[in-house]
Amino acid sequence: MDWLINLFTNTESMAHIAMLYAVVIAVGVYLGKIKIGGISLGVTFVLFAGILAGHLGFTAPTPTISFVQDFGLILFVFMIGLQVGPGFFSSFKEGGLTLNLLATSLIILNIAVMFGCYFAFFDTSNPQNLPMMVGTLYGAVTNTPGLGAAQEALLSIMGDNTPAIANGYACAYPLGVVGIIGATILVRYICRIKMAEEEKELESHESDLKQIPHLMHLLVQNQFLAGHTILELHDFMRRDFVCSRILRNGELIFPKSSTTLELGDKLFVVCSEADKDAVQAFIGIETIVPEFAEQEKNKQLVSRRIVITKPEINGKTPAKLHFASIYGVNLTRVTRQGMEIFARQDLPLQVGDRVMVVGDEVSVNRVSSVLGNAVKRLDNPNIATIFIGIILGIILGSIPFAFDWIPVPLKLGLAGGPLIVAILIGRYGYKVHLVTYTTTSANFMLREIGLVLFLASVGIKAGANFVDTVINGDGLLYVGTGFLITTLPILIVGTIARKKYNFNYFSIMGMLAGATTDPPALAFANASCSKDAPSIGYSTVYPLSMFLRIFTAQMIVLFFCS
């Protein structure tokens, strides 16, 4: 039995360290699935399992725990940046700008309430109290990367004297999850919102019609079009559409941009849902053309979905690839991350896109070889890109920026540096031939591994002093102030979003969940709505919110805790 006792007590043994993390993570994940009132803490329960292990003396050498903690944080924030990067900058367009401004206001208010509670309820002469309130802040908004960024910034300033801010985080987190959902519900009653009416509004203003493809057969009735080419028709209308087939006098024609139109032509057209009325009004009435199927069979035309797997295609647009003029095929639709969008000529294609190609079988096969269509390639994550990005992120995070008004040089750190690099690589990596595609499951797996390693390490470190902090210290005060930090900003911003900007309530729910980067709140919002408005609101503000949560964590520490 000595070997078994040694396995759990010899802290210098690699087997003991591996066993420690395995036990903490497994216990935390399983306990996190338990739901109370339909709400669970999820993977974050790993933090509490780590605290329990640390309290019981089931621990490991501090340098080892610190390494695992930092590596887990780097992997976690980098995979988040890689995921949100492609949509980070586009999220500021149109209504997204207002939603992002509201989310930014929520983040600022969270910080303001935190400082208000700090000056109202705590001894400001104690240098430990403000860092602990920072931990409470990030527990209140359920943002683990912010906690990691704050811890790393504190370590650079205080070294071994860094307070265990994870205790404040752990005190505030449970009520943070409940408070976000509860405050969101309270906004509904404050603004006297009726859910059924919000659903009807969504049905009448269906999400973003500019991206949704619409297929129709049109009869050319506009005499002005006779003798003009499809390219000229594009110029006349200033609308983006694809004409993939023409039926003329019973004969099927596969058109190019130089093909001229005649009165009576029957066109098979794909355009965006938003442009369908304008295209139809300009060309002619919509018609039923059963002859298309028979003619396509005679002409051996095929429609095929092709998966883009060649890295050199990444970032190129259909206009630059000249599908119609060079290969004799038309690209009509693109399926990306489960969503079908219209294949605009200026749409940058990405590895992993599934494109609908129409043409004769020989030409479609040629395009298939050009685009790759090797599905097995997508099963292999681009490990080189991930670690090249991590290298660049660590370098960026380590660069000191000295300012006269900051007592210590400013660094983006191991959280900020990799996050910024990942966002840039996710958006522009194709320009330097870096393939950033990973399957959703691969990204989620790497991200979750990083998260549980980080949470377990933080919990194990904090466990020794946690009970003393809660029982004999200010634990209950952290719980109360954390609840205020959670709820007050949501009530203010949610009410403004409705009263001033008249956003749909389900979009507000998604925005509030995204601004707090809280998946349980998003799950609650999605369960309340049959449409995808909450997910759209969440994804619109999530990239900027995650960046600001991490960035402001470091700014608070460097400005006020040094």
Coordinates of C-alpha atoms in Angstrom, one line a residue:
M1 CA 0.0 0.0 0.0
D2 CA 3.0 2.3 0.3
W3 CA 3.0 2.9 -3.4
L4 CA -0.7 4.1 -3.3
I5 CA 0.0 6.4 -0.3
N6 CA 3.0 7.8 -2.1
L7 CA 1.0 8.5 -5.2
F8 CA -1.3 10.8 -3.2
T9 CA 1.3 12.3 -0.8
N10 CA 4.6 12.7 -2.7
T11 CA 4.2 16.2 -4.1
E12 CA 7.5 16.0 -6.0
S13 CA 6.4 12.9 -8.0
M14 CA 5.2 13.5 -11.6
A15 CA 2.7 10.7 -11.1
H16 CA 1.2 12.6 -8.1
I17 CA 1.0 15.9 -10.1
A18 CA -0.8 14.2 -13.0
M19 CA -3.1 12.4 -10.6
L20 CA -3.8 15.7 -8.8
Y21 CA -5.0 17.5 -12.0
A22 CA -6.9 14.4 -13.2
V23 CA -8.8 14.1 -10.0
V24 CA -9.6 17.8 -9.7
I25 CA -10.7 18.2 -13.3
A26 CA -12.8 15.0 -13.4
V27 CA -14.5 15.8 -10.1
G28 CA -15.1 19.5 -11.1
V29 CA -16.5 18.6 -14.5
Y30 CA -18.9 16.0 -13.2
L31 CA -20.1 18.2 -10.3
G32 CA -20.5 21.1 -12.7
K33 CA -23.2 19.3 -14.5
I34 CA -25.5 19.3 -11.5
K35 CA -28.4 21.8 -12.1
I36 CA -30.1 23.8 -9.4
G37 CA -33.2 25.6 -10.7
G38 CA -32.2 24.7 -14.2
I39 CA -28.8 26.4 -13.9
S40 CA -25.4 24.7 -13.6
L41 CA -21.9 26.2 -13.0
G42 CA -20.5 24.0 -15.8
V43 CA -16.8 23.6 -16.2
T44 CA -16.1 26.5 -13.7
F45 CA -16.8 24.0 -10.9
V46 CA -13.3 22.8 -11.5
L47 CA -12.2 25.9 -9.6
F48 CA -14.1 24.8 -6.6
A49 CA -12.8 21.3 -6.8
G50 CA -9.3 22.7 -6.9
I51 CA -10.0 24.9 -3.8
L52 CA -11.2 21.8 -2.0
A53 CA -8.0 19.9 -3.0
G54 CA -5.8 22.7 -1.9
H55 CA -7.6 23.0 1.4
L56 CA -7.1 19.3 2.1
G57 CA -3.4 19.6 1.3
F58 CA -3.7 17.6 -2.0
T59 CA -1.3 19.9 -3.9
A60 CA 1.9 20.2 -5.9
P61 CA 5.0 22.4 -6.0
T62 CA 4.1 26.0 -6.6
P63 CA 6.4 26.5 -9.7
T64 CA 4.7 23.5 -11.4
I65 CA 1.2 24.8 -10.6
S66 CA 2.2 28.2 -11.9
F67 CA 3.5 26.8 -15.2
V68 CA 0.3 24.7 -15.8
Q69 CA -1.8 27.8 -14.9
D70 CA 0.0 30.1 -17.4
F71 CA 0.1 27.5 -20.2
G72 CA -3.6 26.8 -19.7
L73 CA -4.4 30.5 -19.8
I74 CA -2.4 31.0 -23.0
L75 CA -4.1 28.1 -24.7
F76 CA -7.6 29.2 -23.6
V77 CA -7.4 32.8 -24.7
F78 CA -5.6 32.0 -27.9
M79 CA -8.3 29.6 -29.0
I80 CA -10.9 32.2 -28.1
G81 CA -9.2 34.8 -30.2
L82 CA -8.9 32.4 -33.1
Q83 CA -12.6 31.7 -32.9
V84 CA -13.8 35.3 -32.7
G85 CA -11.1 36.7 -35.0
P86 CA -12.9 36.3 -38.4
G87 CA -16.0 38.3 -37.1
F88 CA -14.2 40.7 -34.7
F89 CA -14.1 43.7 -37.0
S90 CA -17.3 43.0 -38.9
S91 CA -19.2 43.0 -35.6
F92 CA -19.0 46.8 -35.6
K93 CA -21.1 47.3 -38.7
E94 CA -24.7 48.7 -38.7
G95 CA -26.7 47.9 -35.6
G96 CA -23.7 46.0 -34.2
L97 CA -21.9 49.3 -33.5
T98 CA -24.7 50.3 -31.1
L99 CA -24.8 46.9 -29.4
N100 CA -21.0 47.0 -28.9
L101 CA -21.2 50.5 -27.4
L102 CA -23.9 49.2 -25.0
A103 CA -21.7 46.2 -24.1
T104 CA -18.7 48.5 -23.6
S105 CA -20.9 50.7 -21.3
L106 CA -21.9 47.6 -19.3
I107 CA -18.2 46.7 -18.8
I108 CA -17.4 50.3 -17.7
L109 CA -20.3 50.2 -15.2
N110 CA -19.2 46.9 -13.8
I111 CA -15.8 48.5 -13.0
A112 CA -17.5 51.7 -11.6
V113 CA -19.7 49.7 -9.3
M114 CA -16.7 47.6 -8.2
F115 CA -14.8 50.8 -7.2
G116 CA -17.9 52.2 -5.6
C117 CA -18.2 49.1 -3.4
Y118 CA -14.5 49.2 -2.6
F119 CA -14.6 52.8 -1.3
A120 CA -17.9 52.3 0.5
F121 CA -17.4 48.9 2.2
F122 CA -13.7 48.2 2.5
D123 CA -10.6 49.6 4.3
T124 CA -8.8 51.4 1.5
S125 CA -5.5 51.5 3.5
N126 CA -5.2 47.7 3.2
P127 CA -3.3 47.0 0.0
Q128 CA -4.9 43.5 -0.2
N129 CA -8.5 44.7 -0.5
L130 CA -8.4 46.3 -4.0
P131 CA -6.9 43.2 -5.7
M132 CA -9.4 41.0 -3.9
M133 CA -12.2 43.3 -5.3
V134 CA -10.8 42.8 -8.8
G135 CA -11.1 39.1 -8.3
T136 CA -14.7 39.7 -7.1
L137 CA -15.4 41.8 -10.2
Y138 CA -14.5 38.9 -12.5
G139 CA -16.4 36.4 -10.5
A140 CA -19.4 38.6 -10.6
V141 CA -19.3 38.8 -14.4
T142 CA -18.2 35.1 -14.7
N143 CA -15.2 36.0 -16.8
T144 CA -12.3 33.6 -16.2
P145 CA -9.8 35.1 -18.7
G146 CA -10.1 38.5 -17.0
L147 CA -9.2 36.7 -13.7
G148 CA -6.2 35.2 -15.4
A149 CA -5.1 38.6 -16.8
A150 CA -5.5 40.3 -13.4
Q151 CA -3.5 37.6 -11.7
E152 CA -0.7 37.8 -14.2
A153 CA -0.5 41.6 -13.9
L154 CA -0.5 41.3 -10.1
L155 CA 2.3 38.8 -10.2
S156 CA 4.5 41.2 -12.3
I157 CA 3.9 43.9 -9.7
M158 CA 3.8 42.1 -6.3
G159 CA 5.7 38.9 -7.0
D160 CA 5.3 36.3 -4.3
N161 CA 3.1 38.7 -2.2
T162 CA 0.3 38.5 -4.7
P163 CA -3.1 38.1 -2.9
A164 CA -5.2 35.0 -3.7
I165 CA -7.8 37.0 -5.7
A166 CA -9.3 33.7 -6.9
N167 CA -11.0 33.6 -3.4
G168 CA -12.9 36.8 -4.3
Y169 CA -13.7 35.3 -7.7
A170 CA -15.0 32.0 -6.1
C171 CA -17.2 33.9 -3.6
A172 CA -18.9 36.0 -6.3
Y173 CA -19.1 33.5 -9.2
P174 CA -22.2 31.4 -8.1
L175 CA -24.4 34.5 -7.6
G176 CA -22.9 36.0 -10.7
V177 CA -24.4 33.2 -12.9
V178 CA -27.8 33.5 -11.2
G179 CA -27.6 37.3 -11.1
I180 CA -27.0 37.8 -14.8
I181 CA -30.1 35.7 -15.7
G182 CA -32.2 37.3 -12.9
A183 CA -31.3 40.8 -13.9
T184 CA -32.1 40.1 -17.5
I185 CA -35.5 38.8 -16.5
L186 CA -36.0 41.9 -14.4
V187 CA -35.3 44.2 -17.4
R188 CA -38.3 42.5 -19.0
Y189 CA -40.6 43.6 -16.2
I190 CA -39.1 47.1 -15.9
C191 CA -39.7 47.7 -19.6
R192 CA -43.1 45.9 -19.6
I193 CA -42.1 43.6 -22.4
K194 CA -44.4 40.9 -23.8
M195 CA -42.6 37.9 -25.1
A196 CA -45.2 37.0 -27.7
E197 CA -45.0 40.5 -29.2
E198 CA -41.2 40.3 -29.4
E199 CA -41.5 36.9 -31.2
K200 CA -43.9 38.5 -33.8
E201 CA -41.5 41.4 -34.3
L202 CA -38.7 39.0 -35.1
E203 CA -40.8 37.1 -37.6
S204 CA -41.7 40.4 -39.4
H205 CA -38.0 41.5 -39.4
E206 CA -36.2 38.3 -40.0
S207 CA -32.5 38.5 -39.0
D208 CA -30.0 39.6 -41.7
L209 CA -31.6 39.1 -45.1
K210 CA -28.5 40.4 -46.9
Q211 CA -26.7 37.1 -46.4
I212 CA -29.5 34.6 -46.9
P213 CA -29.6 33.2 -50.5
H214 CA -32.9 33.2 -52.4
L215 CA -33.4 30.9 -55.5
M216 CA -35.9 31.7 -58.2
H217 CA -36.8 31.2 -61.9
L218 CA -37.4 34.5 -63.7
L219 CA -38.9 35.2 -67.1
V220 CA -37.1 38.0 -69.0
Q221 CA -39.8 40.6 -69.8
N222 CA -37.9 43.9 -69.6
Q223 CA -37.3 44.9 -73.3
F224 CA -34.3 47.0 -72.2
L225 CA -32.4 43.9 -71.3
A226 CA -32.5 42.4 -74.8
G227 CA -29.1 42.3 -76.4
H228 CA -27.3 43.2 -73.1
T229 CA -24.9 40.9 -71.4
I230 CA -25.2 39.6 -67.8
L231 CA -22.2 41.7 -66.8
E232 CA -24.0 44.8 -68.1
L233 CA -27.1 43.7 -66.2
H234 CA -25.0 43.7 -63.0
D235 CA -23.8 47.2 -63.7
F236 CA -27.3 48.4 -64.5
M237 CA -28.9 47.0 -61.3
R238 CA -25.9 47.5 -58.9
R239 CA -27.2 44.3 -57.2
D240 CA -25.2 41.1 -56.7
F241 CA -26.7 38.0 -58.1
V242 CA -25.7 34.8 -60.0
C243 CA -27.5 33.5 -63.1
S244 CA -26.5 29.8 -63.2
R245 CA -28.7 28.6 -66.1
I246 CA -30.8 30.0 -69.0
L247 CA -33.5 28.2 -70.8
R248 CA -34.0 29.6 -74.3
N249 CA -36.3 28.1 -76.9
G250 CA -36.2 24.8 -75.1
E251 CA -32.4 24.7 -75.0
L252 CA -30.4 25.0 -71.8
I253 CA -27.5 27.5 -71.8
F254 CA -24.8 27.7 -69.2
P255 CA -24.2 31.5 -69.1
K256 CA -21.0 33.5 -68.7
S257 CA -20.7 37.2 -67.9
S258 CA -20.5 37.9 -71.6
T259 CA -23.8 35.9 -72.4
T260 CA -26.5 38.2 -73.9
L261 CA -30.1 38.0 -72.8
E262 CA -33.2 37.8 -75.0
L263 CA -36.9 38.5 -74.3
G264 CA -38.5 35.3 -73.2
D265 CA -35.4 33.8 -71.6
K266 CA -36.0 31.8 -68.4
L267 CA -33.3 32.4 -65.9
F268 CA -32.4 30.5 -62.8
V269 CA -31.1 33.2 -60.4
V270 CA -29.6 33.1 -57.0
C271 CA -29.4 36.4 -55.0
S272 CA -29.6 37.6 -51.4
E273 CA -33.1 37.5 -49.7
A274 CA -32.9 41.3 -49.4
D275 CA -32.4 41.8 -53.1
K276 CA -34.9 39.4 -54.5
D277 CA -37.7 41.9 -55.0
A278 CA -35.4 44.4 -56.8
V279 CA -34.0 41.7 -59.1
Q280 CA -37.4 40.3 -59.9
A281 CA -38.8 43.8 -60.6
F282 CA -36.0 44.6 -63.0
I283 CA -35.9 41.3 -64.9
G284 CA -39.4 39.9 -65.0
I285 CA -42.0 37.8 -63.2
E286 CA -41.1 34.6 -61.3
T287 CA -42.2 31.5 -63.1
I288 CA -42.2 27.7 -62.8
V289 CA -39.8 26.0 -65.2
P290 CA -40.2 22.2 -65.0
E291 CA -38.1 21.8 -68.2
F292 CA -34.9 22.8 -66.3
A293 CA -34.6 19.3 -64.7
E294 CA -35.0 17.4 -68.0
Q295 CA -32.6 19.8 -69.8
E296 CA -30.0 19.6 -67.0
K297 CA -30.1 15.8 -67.3
N298 CA -29.6 16.0 -71.1
K299 CA -26.8 18.5 -70.7
Q300 CA -25.3 16.5 -67.8
L301 CA -25.3 19.6 -65.6
V302 CA -24.6 18.9 -62.0
S303 CA -24.9 20.9 -58.7
R304 CA -22.3 19.9 -56.2
R305 CA -21.1 21.0 -52.8
I306 CA -17.3 21.3 -52.7
V307 CA -15.3 21.7 -49.6
I308 CA -12.5 24.3 -49.7
T309 CA -9.4 22.6 -48.2
K310 CA -6.5 24.1 -50.1
P311 CA -4.7 26.8 -48.1
E312 CA -4.0 29.0 -51.1
I313 CA -7.7 29.6 -51.6
N314 CA -8.0 31.1 -48.2
G315 CA -9.1 34.8 -48.4
K316 CA -9.7 34.8 -52.2
T317 CA -13.0 36.0 -53.5
P318 CA -15.2 34.4 -56.3
A319 CA -14.4 37.5 -58.4
K320 CA -10.7 36.8 -58.3
L321 CA -11.1 33.1 -59.0
H322 CA -13.1 33.7 -62.2
F323 CA -15.2 30.6 -61.9
A324 CA -17.5 31.4 -64.9
S325 CA -15.0 32.7 -67.4
I326 CA -12.1 30.3 -66.7
Y327 CA -13.8 27.1 -65.5
G328 CA -17.3 27.5 -67.0
V329 CA -19.1 27.0 -63.7
N330 CA -21.1 29.3 -61.4
L331 CA -20.8 29.6 -57.6
T332 CA -24.2 30.2 -56.0
R333 CA -24.1 29.6 -52.3
V334 CA -21.6 29.1 -49.4
T335 CA -22.2 27.2 -46.2
R336 CA -20.0 28.4 -43.4
Q337 CA -20.2 27.2 -39.8
G338 CA -23.6 25.7 -40.5
M339 CA -25.0 28.9 -42.0
E340 CA -25.8 29.2 -45.7
I341 CA -25.0 32.6 -47.2
F342 CA -25.2 34.1 -50.7
A343 CA -21.9 33.8 -52.7
R344 CA -21.2 37.5 -53.3
Q345 CA -18.4 38.2 -55.7
D346 CA -16.5 40.0 -53.0
L347 CA -17.0 37.4 -50.3
P348 CA -13.6 36.1 -49.0
L349 CA -13.6 32.3 -49.0
Q350 CA -12.1 30.4 -46.2
V351 CA -10.8 26.9 -45.7
G352 CA -13.7 24.8 -44.4
D353 CA -16.3 26.6 -46.5
R354 CA -18.7 24.4 -48.5
V355 CA -19.6 26.0 -51.8
M356 CA -22.4 25.1 -54.2
V357 CA -21.0 24.9 -57.7
V358 CA -23.2 24.5 -60.9
G359 CA -21.9 23.4 -64.3
D360 CA -21.2 20.4 -66.4
E361 CA -19.6 17.4 -64.7
V362 CA -16.1 17.8 -66.2
S363 CA -15.9 21.5 -65.3
V364 CA -17.2 20.9 -61.8
N365 CA -14.6 18.2 -61.3
R366 CA -11.9 20.7 -62.4
V367 CA -13.1 23.2 -59.9
S368 CA -13.2 20.5 -57.2
S369 CA -9.5 19.8 -57.7
V370 CA -8.7 23.5 -57.6
L371 CA -10.6 24.1 -54.3
G372 CA -9.3 20.9 -52.7
N373 CA -12.4 19.0 -51.7
A374 CA -10.2 16.7 -49.5
V375 CA -12.4 16.5 -46.4
K376 CA -9.9 14.4 -44.5
R377 CA -7.6 17.5 -44.4
L378 CA -10.1 19.3 -42.2
D379 CA -9.8 16.6 -39.6
N380 CA -6.2 17.6 -38.9
P381 CA -5.9 20.9 -36.9
N382 CA -3.3 23.3 -38.0
I383 CA -1.0 22.8 -35.0
A384 CA 1.8 24.8 -36.6
T385 CA -0.3 28.0 -36.9
I386 CA -1.5 27.7 -33.3
F387 CA 2.0 27.5 -31.9
I388 CA 3.4 30.1 -34.2
G389 CA 0.6 32.4 -33.0
I390 CA 1.4 31.5 -29.4
I391 CA 5.1 32.4 -30.0
L392 CA 4.1 35.8 -31.5
G393 CA 1.6 36.4 -28.7
I394 CA 4.1 35.7 -25.9
I395 CA 6.6 38.1 -27.6
L396 CA 3.9 40.8 -28.0
G397 CA 2.7 40.3 -24.4
S398 CA 6.3 40.6 -23.1
I399 CA 7.1 43.9 -24.8
P400 CA 7.3 46.6 -22.0
F401 CA 5.6 49.9 -22.8
A402 CA 6.9 52.7 -20.5
F403 CA 4.7 55.7 -19.7
D404 CA 5.6 58.5 -17.3
W405 CA 2.2 58.3 -15.7
I406 CA 2.4 54.6 -15.0
P407 CA 4.8 53.5 -12.2
V408 CA 5.7 50.2 -13.9
P409 CA 6.1 49.4 -17.7
L410 CA 2.8 48.3 -19.2
K411 CA 2.7 44.8 -20.8
L412 CA -0.1 43.0 -22.5
G413 CA 1.0 39.8 -20.7
L414 CA 0.3 36.2 -21.3
A415 CA -3.4 36.8 -21.7
G416 CA -3.5 40.0 -23.7
G417 CA -0.7 39.3 -26.1
P418 CA -1.9 35.9 -27.4
L419 CA -5.5 37.1 -27.5
I420 CA -4.6 40.1 -29.8
V421 CA -2.4 37.9 -32.0
A422 CA -5.0 35.2 -32.3
I423 CA -7.7 37.8 -33.3
L424 CA -5.4 39.2 -36.0
I425 CA -4.4 35.8 -37.3
G426 CA -8.0 34.6 -37.3
R427 CA -8.9 37.6 -39.5
Y428 CA -5.8 38.2 -41.6
G429 CA -3.8 35.0 -41.3
Y430 CA -4.5 34.0 -44.9
K431 CA -2.6 37.1 -46.1
V432 CA 0.6 35.6 -44.8
H433 CA -0.4 32.0 -45.8
L434 CA -1.3 30.9 -42.3
V435 CA -4.3 28.5 -42.3
T436 CA -6.3 29.1 -39.1
Y437 CA -9.1 26.7 -39.8
T438 CA -9.8 24.2 -37.0
T439 CA -13.0 22.2 -36.7
T440 CA -15.4 23.6 -34.1
S441 CA -14.9 20.5 -31.9
A442 CA -11.1 20.8 -32.1
N443 CA -11.2 24.5 -31.1
F444 CA -13.6 23.7 -28.3
M445 CA -11.5 20.8 -27.1
L446 CA -8.2 22.8 -27.0
R447 CA -10.0 25.8 -25.4
E448 CA -11.6 23.6 -22.7
I449 CA -8.3 21.8 -21.9
G450 CA -6.6 25.2 -21.4
L451 CA -9.6 26.4 -19.2
V452 CA -9.7 23.4 -16.9
L453 CA -5.9 23.4 -16.4
F454 CA -6.1 27.1 -15.5
L455 CA -9.1 26.8 -13.2
A456 CA -7.6 23.7 -11.5
S457 CA -4.3 25.5 -10.9
V458 CA -6.0 28.7 -9.6
G459 CA -8.2 26.6 -7.2
I460 CA -5.3 24.5 -5.9
K461 CA -3.3 27.6 -5.1
A462 CA -6.2 29.4 -3.4
G463 CA -7.4 26.4 -1.5
A464 CA -5.1 26.8 1.5
N465 CA -6.6 30.2 2.5
F466 CA -10.1 30.0 1.1
V467 CA -12.0 28.8 4.2
D468 CA -10.3 31.4 6.4
T469 CA -11.2 34.1 3.8
V470 CA -14.8 33.2 3.8
I471 CA -15.4 32.5 7.4
N472 CA -13.0 34.8 9.2
G473 CA -12.4 37.3 6.5
D474 CA -14.6 39.3 4.1
G475 CA -16.1 36.4 2.2
L476 CA -19.7 37.3 2.7
L477 CA -19.0 40.9 1.8
Y478 CA -17.4 39.7 -1.5
V479 CA -20.6 37.8 -2.2
G480 CA -22.8 40.8 -1.6
T481 CA -20.7 43.3 -3.5
G482 CA -20.3 40.8 -6.3
F483 CA -24.1 40.6 -6.6
L484 CA -24.3 44.4 -6.9
I485 CA -21.5 44.4 -9.5
T486 CA -23.5 41.8 -11.5
T487 CA -27.0 43.2 -11.4
L488 CA -26.9 47.0 -11.3
P489 CA -25.1 47.5 -14.7
I490 CA -27.3 45.0 -16.4
L491 CA -30.5 46.7 -15.2
I492 CA -29.2 50.1 -16.4
V493 CA -27.8 49.0 -19.8
G494 CA -30.7 46.6 -20.5
T495 CA -33.3 49.3 -19.8
I496 CA -31.4 51.9 -22.0
A497 CA -31.1 49.4 -24.8
R498 CA -34.9 49.0 -24.8
K499 CA -36.1 52.5 -23.9
K500 CA -33.7 54.5 -26.0
Y501 CA -32.7 52.2 -28.8
N502 CA -35.8 50.0 -28.9
F503 CA -33.9 46.8 -29.5
N504 CA -35.8 43.6 -29.5
Y505 CA -35.8 42.0 -26.0
F506 CA -34.2 38.8 -27.3
S507 CA -31.4 40.7 -28.9
I508 CA -30.9 42.5 -25.6
M509 CA -30.7 39.1 -23.8
G510 CA -28.0 38.0 -26.2
M511 CA -26.1 41.2 -25.9
L512 CA -26.2 41.1 -22.1
A513 CA -25.0 37.4 -22.1
G514 CA -22.2 38.3 -24.6
A515 CA -21.1 41.4 -22.6
T516 CA -20.7 39.2 -19.5
T517 CA -19.3 36.4 -21.7
D518 CA -21.7 34.0 -19.9
P519 CA -22.8 30.9 -21.8
P520 CA -25.5 29.9 -19.2
A521 CA -27.2 33.3 -19.8
L522 CA -27.1 32.6 -23.6
A523 CA -28.5 29.1 -23.1
F524 CA -31.4 30.7 -21.0
A525 CA -32.0 33.3 -23.8
N526 CA -32.0 30.7 -26.5
A527 CA -34.5 28.5 -24.6
S528 CA -36.8 31.6 -24.3
C529 CA -36.8 32.3 -28.0
S530 CA -37.6 30.3 -31.1
K531 CA -35.4 32.5 -33.3
D532 CA -31.7 33.0 -33.4
A533 CA -31.8 36.7 -32.2
P534 CA -30.1 35.9 -28.9
S535 CA -27.2 34.1 -30.6
I536 CA -26.8 37.0 -33.0
G537 CA -26.7 39.5 -30.2
Y538 CA -24.3 37.4 -28.2
S539 CA -21.9 36.8 -31.2
T540 CA -22.0 40.5 -32.1
V541 CA -20.6 41.8 -28.8
Y542 CA -18.7 38.8 -27.6
P543 CA -15.4 39.4 -29.4
L544 CA -15.0 43.0 -28.2
S545 CA -16.4 42.2 -24.7
M546 CA -13.9 39.4 -24.2
F547 CA -11.0 41.6 -25.4
L548 CA -12.1 44.5 -23.1
R549 CA -12.6 42.2 -20.1
I550 CA -9.0 40.9 -20.4
F551 CA -7.5 44.3 -21.2
T552 CA -9.3 46.3 -18.5
A553 CA -8.3 43.6 -15.9
Q554 CA -4.6 44.5 -16.6
M555 CA -5.3 48.2 -16.7
I556 CA -7.0 48.2 -13.3
V557 CA -4.2 46.3 -11.7
L558 CA -1.4 48.4 -13.3
F559 CA -3.0 51.7 -12.6
F560 CA -4.5 51.2 -9.2
C561 CA -2.8 48.2 -7.5
S562 CA 0.9 49.2 -8.1

